[in-house]
Amino acid sequence: MRKGIAGLPTAHPIGHNLPAVYLDDDFTQRLTAAFDEVLAPVLTTLDCLASYLDPRLAPPDLLDWLAHWVALALDDTWPVRQRRELIANGVNLHRWRGTQQGLAAHVELLTGAEVEVVDSGGCTWSAEPEGPLPGESTPWIEIRVRVSSAAAVDSRRLVATVTDALPAHVPATVRVVGVGRARVGDGDTPAS
């Protein structure tokens, strides 16, 4: 938590900006110095406001607040670096939400691993009615996360993130596999 810094100087002392008649008045200078002491943290904060709002520079205790701005739920157990990256990419994550690209990017930011997303769907249009539909009739999605150590991934949090990002009617399977292993059944976790 931030607090006042004792002896923080102000860039704009009030006493020096008064008319000349008050420059030599001891009482007035002490009174304005008291105001300077109170206003110095406010002015410093306002001068540095852009840094407070930049997730890569903001104090760690402001990260949860910034996450609310971009509608992200953060886990307190994540390292500060990972939380900063998620917040910095929050707008793009929402822009691509529900797509293969968006889901892959979100899972990559969560795990730091190589991610492959495969689904049953497709999108097309036709000038003829009753045309064939793309993809399969039953929707599904599979997320393969390739990591050096499967134990390093919080499967519970990963499945919750995937479930939150997908439409409710699409069943998903999350596979956390070691690098070089992609056998069916290795680390399968249903996300629905």
mmCIF file of C-alpha atoms in Angstrom:
data_model
loop_
_atom_site.group_PDB
_atom_site.id
_atom_site.type_symbol
_atom_site.label_atom_id
_atom_site.label_comp_id
_atom_site.label_asym_id
_atom_site.label_seq_id
_atom_site.Cartn_x
_atom_site.Cartn_y
_atom_site.Cartn_z
ATOM 1 C CA MET A 1 0.000 0.000 0.000
ATOM 2 C CA ARG A 2 1.229 3.464 -0.801
ATOM 3 C CA LYS A 3 1.573 6.148 1.860
ATOM 4 C CA GLY A 4 2.976 9.639 2.188
ATOM 5 C CA ILE A 5 6.701 10.212 1.901
ATOM 6 C CA ALA A 6 8.098 12.388 4.681
ATOM 7 C CA GLY A 7 9.840 15.495 3.382
ATOM 8 C CA LEU A 8 8.549 15.086 -0.201
ATOM 9 C CA PRO A 9 9.265 18.405 -1.910
ATOM 10 C CA THR A 10 6.755 20.071 -4.170
ATOM 11 C CA ALA A 11 7.568 21.284 -7.647
ATOM 12 C CA HIS A 12 5.234 24.260 -7.179
ATOM 13 C CA PRO A 13 5.688 25.812 -3.692
ATOM 14 C CA ILE A 14 2.795 28.121 -2.891
ATOM 15 C CA GLY A 15 4.869 30.535 -0.782
ATOM 16 C CA HIS A 16 7.184 31.394 -3.698
ATOM 17 C CA ASN A 17 4.236 32.349 -5.908
ATOM 18 C CA LEU A 18 2.725 34.889 -3.509
ATOM 19 C CA PRO A 19 3.078 38.647 -3.983
ATOM 20 C CA ALA A 20 6.368 40.155 -2.793
ATOM 21 C CA VAL A 21 4.846 41.562 0.385
ATOM 22 C CA TYR A 22 4.302 37.980 1.686
ATOM 23 C CA LEU A 23 7.699 36.570 0.703
ATOM 24 C CA ASP A 24 9.350 37.890 3.886
ATOM 25 C CA ASP A 25 6.382 37.158 6.191
ATOM 26 C CA ASP A 26 7.401 34.193 8.354
ATOM 27 C CA PHE A 27 3.821 33.214 9.342
ATOM 28 C CA THR A 28 2.616 33.185 5.717
ATOM 29 C CA GLN A 29 5.608 31.137 4.557
ATOM 30 C CA ARG A 30 5.083 28.559 7.340
ATOM 31 C CA LEU A 31 1.344 28.391 6.567
ATOM 32 C CA THR A 32 1.921 27.844 2.852
ATOM 33 C CA ALA A 33 4.662 25.287 3.621
ATOM 34 C CA ALA A 34 2.036 23.286 5.535
ATOM 35 C CA PHE A 35 -0.199 23.359 2.439
ATOM 36 C CA ASP A 36 2.772 22.352 0.305
ATOM 37 C CA GLU A 37 3.382 19.343 2.538
ATOM 38 C CA VAL A 38 -0.240 18.238 2.178
ATOM 39 C CA LEU A 39 -0.432 18.885 -1.560
ATOM 40 C CA ALA A 40 2.976 17.428 -2.560
ATOM 41 C CA PRO A 41 1.773 13.759 -2.664
ATOM 42 C CA VAL A 42 -1.353 14.797 -4.593
ATOM 43 C CA LEU A 43 0.665 16.724 -7.182
ATOM 44 C CA THR A 44 3.220 13.925 -7.480
ATOM 45 C CA THR A 45 0.447 11.357 -8.000
ATOM 46 C CA LEU A 46 -1.185 13.510 -10.667
ATOM 47 C CA ASP A 47 2.163 14.027 -12.396
ATOM 48 C CA CYS A 48 2.669 10.240 -12.447
ATOM 49 C CA LEU A 49 -0.946 9.269 -13.243
ATOM 50 C CA ALA A 50 -0.062 7.658 -16.572
ATOM 51 C CA SER A 51 2.330 5.320 -14.765
ATOM 52 C CA TYR A 52 -0.377 4.294 -12.300
ATOM 53 C CA LEU A 53 -2.677 3.347 -15.201
ATOM 54 C CA ASP A 54 -0.052 1.415 -17.183
ATOM 55 C CA PRO A 55 -0.247 -2.230 -16.029
ATOM 56 C CA ARG A 56 3.465 -2.739 -16.704
ATOM 57 C CA LEU A 57 4.417 0.136 -14.355
ATOM 58 C CA ALA A 58 1.572 0.344 -11.832
ATOM 59 C CA PRO A 59 2.177 -0.553 -8.189
ATOM 60 C CA PRO A 60 1.252 -4.216 -7.550
ATOM 61 C CA ASP A 61 -1.668 -3.319 -5.280
ATOM 62 C CA LEU A 62 -3.354 -1.444 -8.167
ATOM 63 C CA LEU A 63 -3.301 -4.443 -10.525
ATOM 64 C CA ASP A 64 -6.602 -5.884 -9.277
ATOM 65 C CA TRP A 65 -8.267 -2.516 -9.811
ATOM 66 C CA LEU A 66 -6.858 -2.254 -13.346
ATOM 67 C CA ALA A 67 -8.005 -5.820 -14.048
ATOM 68 C CA HIS A 68 -11.575 -4.757 -13.285
ATOM 69 C CA TRP A 69 -11.257 -2.054 -15.933
ATOM 70 C CA VAL A 70 -10.659 -4.712 -18.600
ATOM 71 C CA ALA A 71 -13.058 -7.266 -17.001
ATOM 72 C CA LEU A 72 -10.429 -9.848 -16.072
ATOM 73 C CA ALA A 73 -10.473 -12.070 -13.014
ATOM 74 C CA LEU A 74 -6.971 -12.427 -11.588
ATOM 75 C CA ASP A 75 -5.714 -15.067 -9.218
ATOM 76 C CA ASP A 76 -3.665 -13.791 -6.260
ATOM 77 C CA THR A 77 -1.346 -16.793 -6.566
ATOM 78 C CA TRP A 78 -0.111 -15.703 -10.004
ATOM 79 C CA PRO A 79 3.214 -13.880 -10.155
ATOM 80 C CA VAL A 80 3.012 -10.104 -10.598
ATOM 81 C CA ARG A 81 4.684 -10.355 -14.030
ATOM 82 C CA GLN A 82 1.966 -12.704 -15.309
ATOM 83 C CA ARG A 83 -0.844 -10.522 -13.915
ATOM 84 C CA ARG A 84 0.691 -7.452 -15.580
ATOM 85 C CA GLU A 85 0.802 -9.216 -18.977
ATOM 86 C CA LEU A 86 -2.801 -10.403 -18.716
ATOM 87 C CA ILE A 87 -4.034 -6.896 -17.902
ATOM 88 C CA ALA A 88 -1.924 -5.312 -20.649
ATOM 89 C CA ASN A 89 -3.462 -7.729 -23.159
ATOM 90 C CA GLY A 90 -6.967 -7.641 -21.647
ATOM 91 C CA VAL A 91 -8.590 -5.536 -24.370
ATOM 92 C CA ASN A 92 -7.232 -7.760 -27.142
ATOM 93 C CA LEU A 93 -8.332 -10.861 -25.240
ATOM 94 C CA HIS A 94 -11.886 -9.508 -25.195
ATOM 95 C CA ARG A 95 -11.697 -8.459 -28.832
ATOM 96 C CA TRP A 96 -10.920 -12.048 -29.851
ATOM 97 C CA ARG A 97 -13.037 -13.736 -27.150
ATOM 98 C CA GLY A 98 -14.747 -16.912 -28.352
ATOM 99 C CA THR A 99 -12.387 -17.419 -31.297
ATOM 100 C CA GLN A 100 -9.555 -19.899 -31.702
ATOM 101 C CA GLN A 101 -7.046 -17.052 -31.799
ATOM 102 C CA GLY A 102 -8.419 -15.426 -28.639
ATOM 103 C CA LEU A 103 -8.625 -18.667 -26.681
ATOM 104 C CA ALA A 104 -5.091 -19.666 -27.701
ATOM 105 C CA ALA A 105 -3.721 -16.226 -26.731
ATOM 106 C CA HIS A 106 -5.457 -16.315 -23.328
ATOM 107 C CA VAL A 107 -4.218 -19.827 -22.522
ATOM 108 C CA GLU A 108 -0.683 -18.905 -23.666
ATOM 109 C CA LEU A 109 -0.678 -15.911 -21.302
ATOM 110 C CA LEU A 110 -1.897 -18.118 -18.445
ATOM 111 C CA THR A 111 0.524 -20.974 -18.980
ATOM 112 C CA GLY A 112 3.431 -19.519 -20.947
ATOM 113 C CA ALA A 113 3.223 -22.647 -23.110
ATOM 114 C CA GLU A 114 2.617 -23.540 -26.739
ATOM 115 C CA VAL A 115 -1.141 -23.860 -27.336
ATOM 116 C CA GLU A 116 -3.066 -25.496 -30.146
ATOM 117 C CA VAL A 117 -6.832 -25.074 -30.464
ATOM 118 C CA VAL A 118 -8.887 -27.398 -32.681
ATOM 119 C CA ASP A 119 -12.654 -27.183 -33.054
ATOM 120 C CA SER A 120 -15.544 -28.687 -35.011
ATOM 121 C CA GLY A 121 -16.982 -25.469 -36.344
ATOM 122 C CA GLY A 122 -16.936 -23.477 -39.472
ATOM 123 C CA CYS A 123 -18.488 -20.366 -40.897
ATOM 124 C CA THR A 124 -19.837 -19.805 -44.391
ATOM 125 C CA TRP A 125 -22.687 -18.286 -46.324
ATOM 126 C CA SER A 126 -24.606 -19.367 -49.367
ATOM 127 C CA ALA A 127 -26.870 -17.667 -51.881
ATOM 128 C CA GLU A 128 -28.831 -20.935 -52.147
ATOM 129 C CA PRO A 129 -31.164 -22.021 -49.341
ATOM 130 C CA GLU A 130 -30.651 -25.421 -47.721
ATOM 131 C CA GLY A 131 -26.952 -25.457 -48.628
ATOM 132 C CA PRO A 132 -24.520 -27.747 -46.797
ATOM 133 C CA LEU A 133 -23.270 -26.520 -43.417
ATOM 134 C CA PRO A 134 -19.549 -26.433 -42.649
ATOM 135 C CA GLY A 135 -17.977 -28.423 -39.848
ATOM 136 C CA GLU A 136 -19.675 -31.094 -37.794
ATOM 137 C CA SER A 137 -23.235 -31.102 -36.463
ATOM 138 C CA THR A 138 -22.133 -31.468 -32.815
ATOM 139 C CA PRO A 139 -19.859 -28.659 -31.607
ATOM 140 C CA TRP A 140 -16.661 -29.461 -29.701
ATOM 141 C CA ILE A 141 -13.322 -27.874 -28.996
ATOM 142 C CA GLU A 142 -9.982 -29.270 -27.900
ATOM 143 C CA ILE A 143 -7.174 -27.220 -26.381
ATOM 144 C CA ARG A 144 -3.713 -28.805 -26.333
ATOM 145 C CA VAL A 145 -1.201 -27.157 -24.039
ATOM 146 C CA ARG A 146 2.384 -28.307 -24.517
ATOM 147 C CA VAL A 147 4.548 -27.624 -21.475
ATOM 148 C CA SER A 148 7.878 -28.914 -20.225
ATOM 149 C CA SER A 149 6.261 -29.979 -16.940
ATOM 150 C CA ALA A 150 2.538 -30.743 -16.734
ATOM 151 C CA ALA A 151 2.687 -30.318 -12.940
ATOM 152 C CA ALA A 152 3.555 -26.628 -13.399
ATOM 153 C CA VAL A 153 0.100 -25.869 -14.854
ATOM 154 C CA ASP A 154 -2.866 -25.228 -12.567
ATOM 155 C CA SER A 155 -5.418 -27.407 -14.370
ATOM 156 C CA ARG A 156 -8.317 -26.159 -12.245
ATOM 157 C CA ARG A 157 -7.664 -22.532 -13.158
ATOM 158 C CA LEU A 158 -7.006 -23.399 -16.806
ATOM 159 C CA VAL A 159 -10.290 -25.309 -17.147
ATOM 160 C CA ALA A 160 -12.179 -22.455 -15.435
ATOM 161 C CA THR A 161 -10.682 -19.934 -17.881
ATOM 162 C CA VAL A 162 -11.538 -22.079 -20.908
ATOM 163 C CA THR A 163 -15.085 -22.680 -19.653
ATOM 164 C CA ASP A 164 -15.576 -18.959 -19.094
ATOM 165 C CA ALA A 165 -14.338 -18.086 -22.593
ATOM 166 C CA LEU A 166 -16.510 -20.548 -24.525
ATOM 167 C CA PRO A 167 -20.227 -20.562 -25.330
ATOM 168 C CA ALA A 168 -22.154 -22.710 -22.838
ATOM 169 C CA HIS A 169 -23.259 -25.274 -25.456
ATOM 170 C CA VAL A 170 -19.731 -26.123 -26.651
ATOM 171 C CA PRO A 171 -18.087 -29.002 -24.771
ATOM 172 C CA ALA A 172 -14.334 -28.640 -24.466
ATOM 173 C CA THR A 173 -11.398 -30.842 -23.587
ATOM 174 C CA VAL A 174 -8.149 -29.430 -22.238
ATOM 175 C CA ARG A 175 -5.036 -31.540 -22.717
ATOM 176 C CA VAL A 176 -1.915 -30.573 -20.839
ATOM 177 C CA VAL A 177 0.885 -32.610 -22.348
ATOM 178 C CA GLY A 178 4.637 -32.559 -22.076
ATOM 179 C CA VAL A 179 6.629 -31.284 -25.027
ATOM 180 C CA GLY A 180 6.874 -34.029 -27.644
ATOM 181 C CA ARG A 181 3.945 -35.994 -26.162
ATOM 182 C CA ALA A 182 0.566 -35.688 -27.842
ATOM 183 C CA ARG A 183 -1.011 -39.081 -27.191
ATOM 184 C CA VAL A 184 -4.754 -39.155 -26.720
ATOM 185 C CA GLY A 185 -5.601 -39.349 -23.050
ATOM 186 C CA ASP A 186 -2.457 -37.640 -21.698
ATOM 187 C CA GLY A 187 -3.667 -35.016 -19.290
ATOM 188 C CA ASP A 188 -7.243 -34.861 -20.661
ATOM 189 C CA THR A 189 -9.450 -32.605 -18.569
ATOM 190 C CA PRO A 190 -13.043 -31.980 -19.638
ATOM 191 C CA ALA A 191 -13.827 -28.286 -19.455
ATOM 192 C CA SER A 192 -17.587 -28.598 -19.282
#
